[in-house]
PDB file of C-alpha atoms in Angstrom:
ATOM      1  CA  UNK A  20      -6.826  18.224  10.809  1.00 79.00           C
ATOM      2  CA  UNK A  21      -5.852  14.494  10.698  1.00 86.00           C
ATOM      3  CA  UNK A  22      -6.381  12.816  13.909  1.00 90.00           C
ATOM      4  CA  UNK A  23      -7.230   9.746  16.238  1.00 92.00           C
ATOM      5  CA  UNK A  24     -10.736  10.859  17.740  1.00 92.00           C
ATOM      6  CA  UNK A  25     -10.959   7.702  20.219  1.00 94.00           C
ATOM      7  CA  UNK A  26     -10.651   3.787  19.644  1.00 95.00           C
ATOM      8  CA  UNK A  27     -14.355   2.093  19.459  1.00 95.00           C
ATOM      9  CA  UNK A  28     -15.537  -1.325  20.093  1.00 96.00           C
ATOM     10  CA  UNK A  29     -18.129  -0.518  16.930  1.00 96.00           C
ATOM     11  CA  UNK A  30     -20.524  -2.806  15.563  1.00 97.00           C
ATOM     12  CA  UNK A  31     -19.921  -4.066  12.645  1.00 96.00           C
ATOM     13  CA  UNK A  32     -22.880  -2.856  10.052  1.00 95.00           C
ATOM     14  CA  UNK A  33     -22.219   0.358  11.062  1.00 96.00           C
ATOM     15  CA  UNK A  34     -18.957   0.011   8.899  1.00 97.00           C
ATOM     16  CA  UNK A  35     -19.426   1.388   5.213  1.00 96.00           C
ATOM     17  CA  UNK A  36     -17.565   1.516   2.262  1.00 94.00           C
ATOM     18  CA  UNK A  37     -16.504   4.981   0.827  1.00 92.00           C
ATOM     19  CA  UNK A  38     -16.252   5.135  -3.222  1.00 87.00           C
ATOM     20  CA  UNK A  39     -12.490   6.671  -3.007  1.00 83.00           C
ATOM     21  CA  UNK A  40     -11.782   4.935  -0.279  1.00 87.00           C
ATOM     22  CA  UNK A  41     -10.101   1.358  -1.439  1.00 80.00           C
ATOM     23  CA  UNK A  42      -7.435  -1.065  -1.183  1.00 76.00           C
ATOM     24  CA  UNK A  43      -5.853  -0.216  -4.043  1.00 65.00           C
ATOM     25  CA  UNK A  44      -5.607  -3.537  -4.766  1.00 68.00           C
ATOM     26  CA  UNK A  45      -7.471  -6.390  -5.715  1.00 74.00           C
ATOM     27  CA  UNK A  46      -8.074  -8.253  -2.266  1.00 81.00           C
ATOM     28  CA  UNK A  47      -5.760 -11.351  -2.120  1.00 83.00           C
ATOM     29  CA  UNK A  48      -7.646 -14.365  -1.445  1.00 88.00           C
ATOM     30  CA  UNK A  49      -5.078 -16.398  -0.156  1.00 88.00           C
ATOM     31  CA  UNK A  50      -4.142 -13.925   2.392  1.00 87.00           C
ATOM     32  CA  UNK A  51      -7.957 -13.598   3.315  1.00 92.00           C
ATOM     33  CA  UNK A  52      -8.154 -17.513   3.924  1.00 93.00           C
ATOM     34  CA  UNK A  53      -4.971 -17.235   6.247  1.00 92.00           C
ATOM     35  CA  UNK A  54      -6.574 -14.081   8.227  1.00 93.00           C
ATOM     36  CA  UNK A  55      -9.929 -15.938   8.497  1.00 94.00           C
ATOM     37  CA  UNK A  56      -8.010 -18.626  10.470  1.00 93.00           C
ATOM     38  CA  UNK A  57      -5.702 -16.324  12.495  1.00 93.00           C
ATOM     39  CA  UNK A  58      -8.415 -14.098  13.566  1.00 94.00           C
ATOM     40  CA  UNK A  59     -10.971 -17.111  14.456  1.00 92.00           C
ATOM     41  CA  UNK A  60      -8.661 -18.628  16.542  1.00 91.00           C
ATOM     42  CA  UNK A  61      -6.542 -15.413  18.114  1.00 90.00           C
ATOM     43  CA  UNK A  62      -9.006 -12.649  17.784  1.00 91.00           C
ATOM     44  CA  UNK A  63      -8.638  -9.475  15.643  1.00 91.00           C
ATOM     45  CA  UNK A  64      -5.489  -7.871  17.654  1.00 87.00           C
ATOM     46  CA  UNK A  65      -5.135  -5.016  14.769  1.00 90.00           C
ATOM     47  CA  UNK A  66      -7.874  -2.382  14.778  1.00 94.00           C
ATOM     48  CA  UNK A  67      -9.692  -1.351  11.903  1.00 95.00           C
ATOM     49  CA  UNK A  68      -9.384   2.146  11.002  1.00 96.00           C
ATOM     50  CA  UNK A  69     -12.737   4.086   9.777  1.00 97.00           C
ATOM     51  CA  UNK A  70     -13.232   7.771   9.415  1.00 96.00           C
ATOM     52  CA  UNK A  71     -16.494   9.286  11.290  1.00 96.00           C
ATOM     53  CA  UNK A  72     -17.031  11.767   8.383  1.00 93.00           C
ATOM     54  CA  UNK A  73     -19.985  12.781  10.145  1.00 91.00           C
ATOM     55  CA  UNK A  74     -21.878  12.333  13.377  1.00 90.00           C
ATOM     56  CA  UNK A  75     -21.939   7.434  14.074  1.00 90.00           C
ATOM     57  CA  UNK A  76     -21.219   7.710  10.097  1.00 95.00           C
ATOM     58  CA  UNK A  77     -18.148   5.269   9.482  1.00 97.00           C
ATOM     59  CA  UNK A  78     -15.874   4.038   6.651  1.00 97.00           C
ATOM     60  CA  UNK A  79     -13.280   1.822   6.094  1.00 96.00           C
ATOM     61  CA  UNK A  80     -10.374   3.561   5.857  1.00 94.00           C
ATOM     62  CA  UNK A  81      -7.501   0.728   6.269  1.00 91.00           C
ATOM     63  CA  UNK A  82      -8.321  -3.137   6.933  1.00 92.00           C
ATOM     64  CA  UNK A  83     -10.100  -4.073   4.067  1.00 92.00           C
ATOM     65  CA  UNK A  84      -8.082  -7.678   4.078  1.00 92.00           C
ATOM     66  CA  UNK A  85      -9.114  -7.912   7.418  1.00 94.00           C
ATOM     67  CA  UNK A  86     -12.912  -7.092   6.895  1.00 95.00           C
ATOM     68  CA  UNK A  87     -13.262  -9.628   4.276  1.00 95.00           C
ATOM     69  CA  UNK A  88     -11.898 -11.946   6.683  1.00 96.00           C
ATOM     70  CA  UNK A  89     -14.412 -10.993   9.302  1.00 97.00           C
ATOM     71  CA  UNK A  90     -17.175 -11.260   6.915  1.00 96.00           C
ATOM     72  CA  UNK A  91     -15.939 -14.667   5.949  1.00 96.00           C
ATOM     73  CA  UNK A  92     -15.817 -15.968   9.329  1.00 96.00           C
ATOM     74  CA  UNK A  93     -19.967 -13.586   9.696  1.00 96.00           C
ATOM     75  CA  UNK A  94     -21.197 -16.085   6.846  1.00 95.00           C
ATOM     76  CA  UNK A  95     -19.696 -19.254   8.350  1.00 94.00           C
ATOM     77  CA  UNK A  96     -20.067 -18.525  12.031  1.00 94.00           C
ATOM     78  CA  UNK A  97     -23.820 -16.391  12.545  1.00 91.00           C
ATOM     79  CA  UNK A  98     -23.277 -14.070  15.679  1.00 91.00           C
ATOM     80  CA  UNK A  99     -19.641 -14.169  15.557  1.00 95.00           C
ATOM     81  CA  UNK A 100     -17.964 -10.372  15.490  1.00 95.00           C
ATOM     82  CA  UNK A 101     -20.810  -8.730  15.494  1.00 96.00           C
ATOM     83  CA  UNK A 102     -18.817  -6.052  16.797  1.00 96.00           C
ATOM     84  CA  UNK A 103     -15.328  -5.095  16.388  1.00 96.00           C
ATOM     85  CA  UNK A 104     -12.380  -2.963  17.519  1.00 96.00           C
ATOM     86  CA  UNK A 105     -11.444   0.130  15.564  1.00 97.00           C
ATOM     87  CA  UNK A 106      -9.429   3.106  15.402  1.00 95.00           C
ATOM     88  CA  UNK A 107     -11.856   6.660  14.400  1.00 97.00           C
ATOM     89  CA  UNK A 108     -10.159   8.863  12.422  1.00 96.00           C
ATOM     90  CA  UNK A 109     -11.320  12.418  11.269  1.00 94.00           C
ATOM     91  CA  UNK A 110     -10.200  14.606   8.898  1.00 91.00           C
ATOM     92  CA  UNK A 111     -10.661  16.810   5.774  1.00 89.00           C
ATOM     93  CA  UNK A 112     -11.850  14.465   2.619  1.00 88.00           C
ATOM     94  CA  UNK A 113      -8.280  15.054   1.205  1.00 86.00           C
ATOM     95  CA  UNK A 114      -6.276  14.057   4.379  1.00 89.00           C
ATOM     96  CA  UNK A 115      -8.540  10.741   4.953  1.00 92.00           C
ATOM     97  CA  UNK A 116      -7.462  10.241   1.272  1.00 86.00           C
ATOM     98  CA  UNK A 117      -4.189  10.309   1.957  1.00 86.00           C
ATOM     99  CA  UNK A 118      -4.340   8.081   5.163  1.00 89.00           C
ATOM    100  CA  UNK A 119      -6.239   5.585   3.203  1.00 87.00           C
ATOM    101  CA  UNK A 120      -3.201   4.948   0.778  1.00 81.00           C
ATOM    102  CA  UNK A 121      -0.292   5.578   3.804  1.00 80.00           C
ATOM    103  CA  UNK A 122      -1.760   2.932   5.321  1.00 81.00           C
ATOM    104  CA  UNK A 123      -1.281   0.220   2.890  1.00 68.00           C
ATOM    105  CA  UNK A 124       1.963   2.721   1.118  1.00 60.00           C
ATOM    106  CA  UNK A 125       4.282   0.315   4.053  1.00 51.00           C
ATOM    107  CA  UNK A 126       4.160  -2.427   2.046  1.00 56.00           C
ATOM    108  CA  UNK A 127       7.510  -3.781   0.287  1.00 48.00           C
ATOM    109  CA  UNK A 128       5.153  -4.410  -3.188  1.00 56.00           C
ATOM    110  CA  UNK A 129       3.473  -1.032  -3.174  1.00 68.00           C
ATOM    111  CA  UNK A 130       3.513   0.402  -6.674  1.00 78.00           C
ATOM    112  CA  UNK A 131       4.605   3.301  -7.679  1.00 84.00           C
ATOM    113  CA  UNK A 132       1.307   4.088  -9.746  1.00 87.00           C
ATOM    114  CA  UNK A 133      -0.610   3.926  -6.191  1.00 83.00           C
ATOM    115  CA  UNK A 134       0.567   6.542  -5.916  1.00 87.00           C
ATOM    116  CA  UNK A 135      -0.579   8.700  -8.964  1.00 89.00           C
ATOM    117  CA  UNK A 136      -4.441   9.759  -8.017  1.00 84.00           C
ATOM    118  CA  UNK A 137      -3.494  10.540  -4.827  1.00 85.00           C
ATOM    119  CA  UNK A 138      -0.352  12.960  -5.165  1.00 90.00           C
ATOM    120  CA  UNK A 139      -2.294  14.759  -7.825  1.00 91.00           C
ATOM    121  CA  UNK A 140      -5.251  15.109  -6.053  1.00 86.00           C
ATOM    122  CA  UNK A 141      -3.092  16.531  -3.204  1.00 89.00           C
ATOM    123  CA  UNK A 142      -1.487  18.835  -4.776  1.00 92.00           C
ATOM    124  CA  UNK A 143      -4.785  20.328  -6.849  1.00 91.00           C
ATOM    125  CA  UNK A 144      -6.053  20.244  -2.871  1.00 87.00           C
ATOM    126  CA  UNK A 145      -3.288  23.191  -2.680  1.00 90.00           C
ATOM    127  CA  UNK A 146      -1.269  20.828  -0.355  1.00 91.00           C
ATOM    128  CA  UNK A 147       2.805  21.813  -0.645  1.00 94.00           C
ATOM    129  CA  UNK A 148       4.782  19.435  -2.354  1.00 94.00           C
ATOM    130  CA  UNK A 149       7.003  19.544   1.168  1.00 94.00           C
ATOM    131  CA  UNK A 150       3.639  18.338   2.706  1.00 91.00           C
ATOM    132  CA  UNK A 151       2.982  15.902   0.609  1.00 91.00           C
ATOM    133  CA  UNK A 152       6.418  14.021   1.081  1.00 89.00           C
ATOM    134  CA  UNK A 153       6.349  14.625   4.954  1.00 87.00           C
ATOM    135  CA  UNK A 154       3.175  12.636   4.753  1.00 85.00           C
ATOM    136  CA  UNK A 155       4.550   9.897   2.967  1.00 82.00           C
ATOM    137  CA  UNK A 156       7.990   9.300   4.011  1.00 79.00           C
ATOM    138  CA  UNK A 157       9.056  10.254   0.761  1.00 82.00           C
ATOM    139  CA  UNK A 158      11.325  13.199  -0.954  1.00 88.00           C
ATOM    140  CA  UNK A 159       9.978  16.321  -2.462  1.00 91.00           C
ATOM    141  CA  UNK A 160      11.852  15.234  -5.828  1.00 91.00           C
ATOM    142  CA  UNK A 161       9.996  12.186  -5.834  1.00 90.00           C
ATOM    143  CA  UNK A 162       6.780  14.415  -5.217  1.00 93.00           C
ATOM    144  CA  UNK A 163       7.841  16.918  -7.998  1.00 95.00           C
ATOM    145  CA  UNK A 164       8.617  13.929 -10.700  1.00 94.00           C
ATOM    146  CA  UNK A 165       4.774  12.246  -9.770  1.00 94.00           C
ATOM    147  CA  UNK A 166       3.540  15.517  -9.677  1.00 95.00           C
ATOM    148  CA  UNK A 167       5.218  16.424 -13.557  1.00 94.00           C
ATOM    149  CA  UNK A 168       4.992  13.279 -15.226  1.00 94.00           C
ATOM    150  CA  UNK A 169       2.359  11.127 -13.573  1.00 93.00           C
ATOM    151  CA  UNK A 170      -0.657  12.685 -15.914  1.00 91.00           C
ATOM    152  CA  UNK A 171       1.424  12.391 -18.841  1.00 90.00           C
ATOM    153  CA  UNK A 172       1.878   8.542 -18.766  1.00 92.00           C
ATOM    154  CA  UNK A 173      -0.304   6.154 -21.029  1.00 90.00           C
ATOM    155  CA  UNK A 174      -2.762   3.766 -19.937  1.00 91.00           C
ATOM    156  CA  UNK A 175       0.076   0.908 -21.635  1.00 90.00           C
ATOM    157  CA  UNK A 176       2.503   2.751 -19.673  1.00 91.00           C
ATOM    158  CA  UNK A 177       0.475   2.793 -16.527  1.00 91.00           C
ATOM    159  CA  UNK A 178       0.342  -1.325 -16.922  1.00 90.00           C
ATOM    160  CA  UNK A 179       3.974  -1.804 -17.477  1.00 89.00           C
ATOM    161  CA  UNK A 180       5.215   0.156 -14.292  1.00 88.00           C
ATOM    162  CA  UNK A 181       1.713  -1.510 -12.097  1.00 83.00           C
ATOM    163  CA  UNK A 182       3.231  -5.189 -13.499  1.00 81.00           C
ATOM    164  CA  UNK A 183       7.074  -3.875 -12.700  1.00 78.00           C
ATOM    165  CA  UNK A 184       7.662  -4.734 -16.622  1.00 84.00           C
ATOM    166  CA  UNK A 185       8.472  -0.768 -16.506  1.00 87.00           C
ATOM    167  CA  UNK A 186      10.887   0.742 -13.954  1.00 86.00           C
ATOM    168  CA  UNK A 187       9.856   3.926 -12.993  1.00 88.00           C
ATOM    169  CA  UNK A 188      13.339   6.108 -13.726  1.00 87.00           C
ATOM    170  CA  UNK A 189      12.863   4.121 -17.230  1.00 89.00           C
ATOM    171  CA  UNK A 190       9.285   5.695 -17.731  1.00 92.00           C
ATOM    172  CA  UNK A 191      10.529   9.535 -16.679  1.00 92.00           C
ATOM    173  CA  UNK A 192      13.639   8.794 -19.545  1.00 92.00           C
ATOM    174  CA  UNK A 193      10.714   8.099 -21.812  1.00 93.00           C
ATOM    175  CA  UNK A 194       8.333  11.177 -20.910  1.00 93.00           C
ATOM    176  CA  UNK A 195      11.607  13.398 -21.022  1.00 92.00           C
ATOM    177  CA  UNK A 196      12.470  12.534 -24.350  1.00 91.00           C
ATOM    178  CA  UNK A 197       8.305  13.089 -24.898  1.00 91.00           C
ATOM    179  CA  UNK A 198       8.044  16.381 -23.594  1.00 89.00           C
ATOM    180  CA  UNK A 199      11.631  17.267 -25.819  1.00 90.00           C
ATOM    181  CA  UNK A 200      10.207  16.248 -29.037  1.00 87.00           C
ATOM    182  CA  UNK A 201       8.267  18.564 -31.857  1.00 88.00           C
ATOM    183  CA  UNK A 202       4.978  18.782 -31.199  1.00 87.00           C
ATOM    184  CA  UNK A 203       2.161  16.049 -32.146  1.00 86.00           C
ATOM    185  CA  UNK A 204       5.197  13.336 -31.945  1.00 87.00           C
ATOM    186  CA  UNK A 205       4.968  13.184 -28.168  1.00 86.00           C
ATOM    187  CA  UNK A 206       2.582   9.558 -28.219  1.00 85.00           C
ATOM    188  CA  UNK A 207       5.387   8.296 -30.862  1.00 89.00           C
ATOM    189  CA  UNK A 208       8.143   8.745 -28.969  1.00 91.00           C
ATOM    190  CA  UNK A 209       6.144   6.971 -25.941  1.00 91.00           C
ATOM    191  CA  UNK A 210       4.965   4.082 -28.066  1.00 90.00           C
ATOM    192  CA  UNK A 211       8.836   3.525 -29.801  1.00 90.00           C
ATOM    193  CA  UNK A 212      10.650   3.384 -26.392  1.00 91.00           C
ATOM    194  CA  UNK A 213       7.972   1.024 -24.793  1.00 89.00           C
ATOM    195  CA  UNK A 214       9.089  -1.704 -27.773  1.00 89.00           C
ATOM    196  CA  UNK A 215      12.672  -1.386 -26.735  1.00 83.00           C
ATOM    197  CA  UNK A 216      13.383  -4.714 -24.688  1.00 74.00           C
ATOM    198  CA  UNK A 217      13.319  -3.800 -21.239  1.00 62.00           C
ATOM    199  CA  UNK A 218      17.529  -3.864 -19.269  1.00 56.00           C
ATOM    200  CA  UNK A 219      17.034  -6.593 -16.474  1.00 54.00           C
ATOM    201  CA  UNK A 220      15.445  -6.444 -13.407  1.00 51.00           C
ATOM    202  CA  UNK A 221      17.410  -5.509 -10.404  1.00 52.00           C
ATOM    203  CA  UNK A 222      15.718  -6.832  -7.502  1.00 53.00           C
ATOM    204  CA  UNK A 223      15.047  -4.443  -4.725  1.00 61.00           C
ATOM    205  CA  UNK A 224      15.747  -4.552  -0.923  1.00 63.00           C
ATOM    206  CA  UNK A 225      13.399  -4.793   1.957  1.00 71.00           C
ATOM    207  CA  UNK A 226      12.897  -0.983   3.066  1.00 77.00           C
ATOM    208  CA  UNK A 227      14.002  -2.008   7.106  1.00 79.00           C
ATOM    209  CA  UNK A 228      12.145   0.330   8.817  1.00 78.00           C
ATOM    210  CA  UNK A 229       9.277  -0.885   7.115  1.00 76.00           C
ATOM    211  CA  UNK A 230      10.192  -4.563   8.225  1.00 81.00           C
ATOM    212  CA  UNK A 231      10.573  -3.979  11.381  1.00 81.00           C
ATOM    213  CA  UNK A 232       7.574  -2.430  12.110  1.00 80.00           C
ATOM    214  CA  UNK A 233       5.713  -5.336   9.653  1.00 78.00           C
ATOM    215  CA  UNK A 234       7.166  -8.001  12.262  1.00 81.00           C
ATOM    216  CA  UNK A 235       6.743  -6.235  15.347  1.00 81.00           C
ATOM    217  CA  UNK A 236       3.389  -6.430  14.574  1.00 76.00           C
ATOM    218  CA  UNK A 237       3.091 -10.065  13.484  1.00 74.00           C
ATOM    219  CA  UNK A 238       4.660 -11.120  16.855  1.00 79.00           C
ATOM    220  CA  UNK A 239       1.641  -9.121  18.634  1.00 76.00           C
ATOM    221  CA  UNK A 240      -0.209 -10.918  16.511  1.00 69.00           C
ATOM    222  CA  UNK A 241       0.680 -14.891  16.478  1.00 72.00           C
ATOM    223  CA  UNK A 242       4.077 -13.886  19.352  1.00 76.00           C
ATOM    224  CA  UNK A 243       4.507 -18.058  19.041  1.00 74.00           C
ATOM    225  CA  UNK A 244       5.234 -17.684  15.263  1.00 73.00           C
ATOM    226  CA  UNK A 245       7.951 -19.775  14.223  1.00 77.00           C
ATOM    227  CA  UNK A 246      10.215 -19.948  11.139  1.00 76.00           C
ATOM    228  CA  UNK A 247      11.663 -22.942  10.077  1.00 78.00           C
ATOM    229  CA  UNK A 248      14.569 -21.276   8.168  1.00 82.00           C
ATOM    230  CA  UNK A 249      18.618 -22.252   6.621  1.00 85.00           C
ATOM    231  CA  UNK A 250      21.798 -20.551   6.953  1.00 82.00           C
ATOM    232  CA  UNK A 251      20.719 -19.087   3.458  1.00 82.00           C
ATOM    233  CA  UNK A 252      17.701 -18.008   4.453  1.00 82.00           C
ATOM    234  CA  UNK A 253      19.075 -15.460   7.006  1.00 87.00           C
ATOM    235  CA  UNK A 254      22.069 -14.965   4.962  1.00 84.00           C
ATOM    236  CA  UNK A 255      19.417 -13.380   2.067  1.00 83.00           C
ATOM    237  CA  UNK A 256      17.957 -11.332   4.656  1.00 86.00           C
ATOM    238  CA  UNK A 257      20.592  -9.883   5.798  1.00 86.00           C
ATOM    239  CA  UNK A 258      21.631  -8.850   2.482  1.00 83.00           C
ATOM    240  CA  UNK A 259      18.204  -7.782   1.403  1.00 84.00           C
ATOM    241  CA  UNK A 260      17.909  -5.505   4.707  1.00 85.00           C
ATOM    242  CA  UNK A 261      21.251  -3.812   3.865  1.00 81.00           C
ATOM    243  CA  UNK A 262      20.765  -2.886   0.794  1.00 75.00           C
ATOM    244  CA  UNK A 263      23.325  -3.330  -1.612  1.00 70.00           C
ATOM    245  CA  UNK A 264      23.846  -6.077  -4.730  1.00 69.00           C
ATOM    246  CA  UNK A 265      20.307  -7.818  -3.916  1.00 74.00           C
ATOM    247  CA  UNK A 266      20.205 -10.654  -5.998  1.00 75.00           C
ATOM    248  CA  UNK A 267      16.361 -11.355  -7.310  1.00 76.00           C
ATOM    249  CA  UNK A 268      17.368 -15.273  -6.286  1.00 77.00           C
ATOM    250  CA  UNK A 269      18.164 -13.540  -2.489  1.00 79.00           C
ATOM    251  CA  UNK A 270      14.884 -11.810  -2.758  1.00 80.00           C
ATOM    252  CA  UNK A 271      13.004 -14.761  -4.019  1.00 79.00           C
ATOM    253  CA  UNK A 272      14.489 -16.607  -0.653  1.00 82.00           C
ATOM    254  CA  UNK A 273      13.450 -14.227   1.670  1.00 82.00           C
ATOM    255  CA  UNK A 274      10.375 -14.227   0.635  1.00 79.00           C
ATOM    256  CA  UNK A 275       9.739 -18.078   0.983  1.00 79.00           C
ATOM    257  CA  UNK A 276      11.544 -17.953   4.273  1.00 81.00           C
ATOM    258  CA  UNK A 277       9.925 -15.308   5.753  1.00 80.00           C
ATOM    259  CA  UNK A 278       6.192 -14.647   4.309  1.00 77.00           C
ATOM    260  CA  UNK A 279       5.154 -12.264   7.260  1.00 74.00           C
ATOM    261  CA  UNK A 280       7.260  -9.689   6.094  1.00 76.00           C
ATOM    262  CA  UNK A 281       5.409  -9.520   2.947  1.00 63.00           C
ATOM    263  CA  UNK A 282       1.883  -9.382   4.649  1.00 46.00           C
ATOM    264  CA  UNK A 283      -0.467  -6.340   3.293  1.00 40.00           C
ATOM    265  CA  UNK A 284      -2.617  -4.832   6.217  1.00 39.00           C
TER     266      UNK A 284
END
C-alpha cells in the first residue's frame, strides 16, 4: 500500500534514477536557474520524494526540477548539499507509478497525454476505473474515455493534443467517427479530420484548488515574495479563478503577473 514510511535527511548519492520514473517533461532550464538561486540562498524548504523500493535503495520519485538544481549548485559549490531532506515513500511498482505522475498531475499545463501510459498501465494492473479517478482527482468518465481511446490515437495525434494544437473532446469526435467507419478506413478517417483547421482556442481557467495549494507553498518558500501587479492584473485572476468566459488575453495576464502560480514541482 501507498504510504509515507518516515522523512530522511538522506545523502544525496544515495538518490537514483528509476527508468519509469520521470518528469514527464523535458526539465525547464529557466526554472532550474531560478531554483538554483532560491535554494542557495533559502535552503531546499520542499522535500524530495524517493521510493525505498528495497532495503537504503532510493529513487526519485517527484523533484526532479529541484535535483537538477541541487546538482547545479554540487558542480559550482563542492561540499554544498551533500545531503538533503526527503520524503520515503513505499509502495507496489504500480502505485509509485502513479504517485510519480500525481505529483507533477497539479500543474495548470499538465497534458492530457501524461496521462496515457499511466491510466493504461493501471488499469492492465487490474486497478478499478473508480480507483483510478479517486487517485487522481479526476471522474471515472474521464478514466473510461483514456482508458477507450487513449491506445487508439496516432503518434500525429499524440503531438497535436501534447502541443494543445488538438483539444482533447476534438480527438474522441475523431476516434468516434474512427471506430464507426468500415473496416481498414479507420487511419483515413483519423488522417482527414486532423487537416480540418482546428475551431479557436478557448483559453482555460486556473483549476483553484490547485492554486491555492501552488501559492501556499511558494509563501513557505520565499513568504517575502512580492508582486508588483495592476488593477488588470487581479481583475484577470479573478476571472481566471472563477471560471467562466476566460479570455486567452486574461490568461496571458495572469500569467505575467503572477509566475508562481505556474511553477512545476
Amino acid at each position: 500500500m501507498l504510504a509515507t514510511k518516515r522523512y530522511e535527511y538522506l545523502p544525496i548519492e544515495q538518490i537514483e534514477f528509476h527508468h519509469t520514473l520521470t518528469n514527464h517533461r523535458d526539465l525547464d532550464r529557466a526554472k532550474v536557474a531560478h531554483l538554483e538561486k532560491d535554494i542557495l540562498s533559502n535552503g531546499l524548504f520542499e522535500p524530495l520524494v524517493v521510493w525505498e523500493r528495497n532495503s537504503r535503495e532510493y529513487y526519485l520519485v517527484g523533484g526532479f526540477h529541484r535535483m537538477e538544481a541541487i546538482q547545479g549548485i554540487r558542480r559550482a559549490n563542492p561540499g554544498y548539499f551533500d545531503r538533503v531532506d526527503v520524503r520515503v515513500v513505499t509502495g507496489d511498482p504500480d502505485e509509485i507509478k502513479a504517485l510519480n505522475l500525481k505529483l507533477n498531475s497539479d500543474r495548470v499545463d499538465t497534458r492530457i497525454t501524461d496521462y496515457f501510459q499511466t491510466v493504461i498501465y493501471l488499469n492492465n494492473a487490474n486497478w478499478s476505473k473508480e480507483r483510478i479517478a479517486e487517485f487522481f482527482d479526476k471522474s471515472v468518465s474521464w478514466i473510461e474515455d483514456i482508458v477507450r481511446f487513449a491506445p487508439l490515437t496516432t503518434e500525429a495525434m499524440r503531438e497535436k493534443l501534447a502541443s494543445g494544437e488538438l483539444s482533447w473532446n476534438r480527438a474522441r469526435e475523431i476516434l468516434r467517427k474512427a471506430l464507426n467507419a468500415p473496416p481498414g478506413n479507420e487511419k483515413q478517417i483519423i488522417e482527414q479530420e486532423l487537416a480540418r483547421p482546428a475551431a479557436p482556442a478557448v483559453a482555460k481557467p486556473l483549476p483553484f484548488q490547485a492554486t491555492l495549494k501552488r501559492l501556499s507553498a511558494s509563501i513557505q518558500t520565499a513568504p517575502k515574495q512580492t508582486f508588483k501587479v495592476t488593477g488588470q492584473d487581479l481583475y484577470a485572476l479573478l476571472v481566471t479563478l472563477r471560471g467562466k468566459n476566460v479570455s486567452t488575453e486574461d490568461l496571458e495576464r495572469v500569467r505575467k503577473a503572477f509566475p508562481v502560480l505556474w511553477d512545476q514541482e
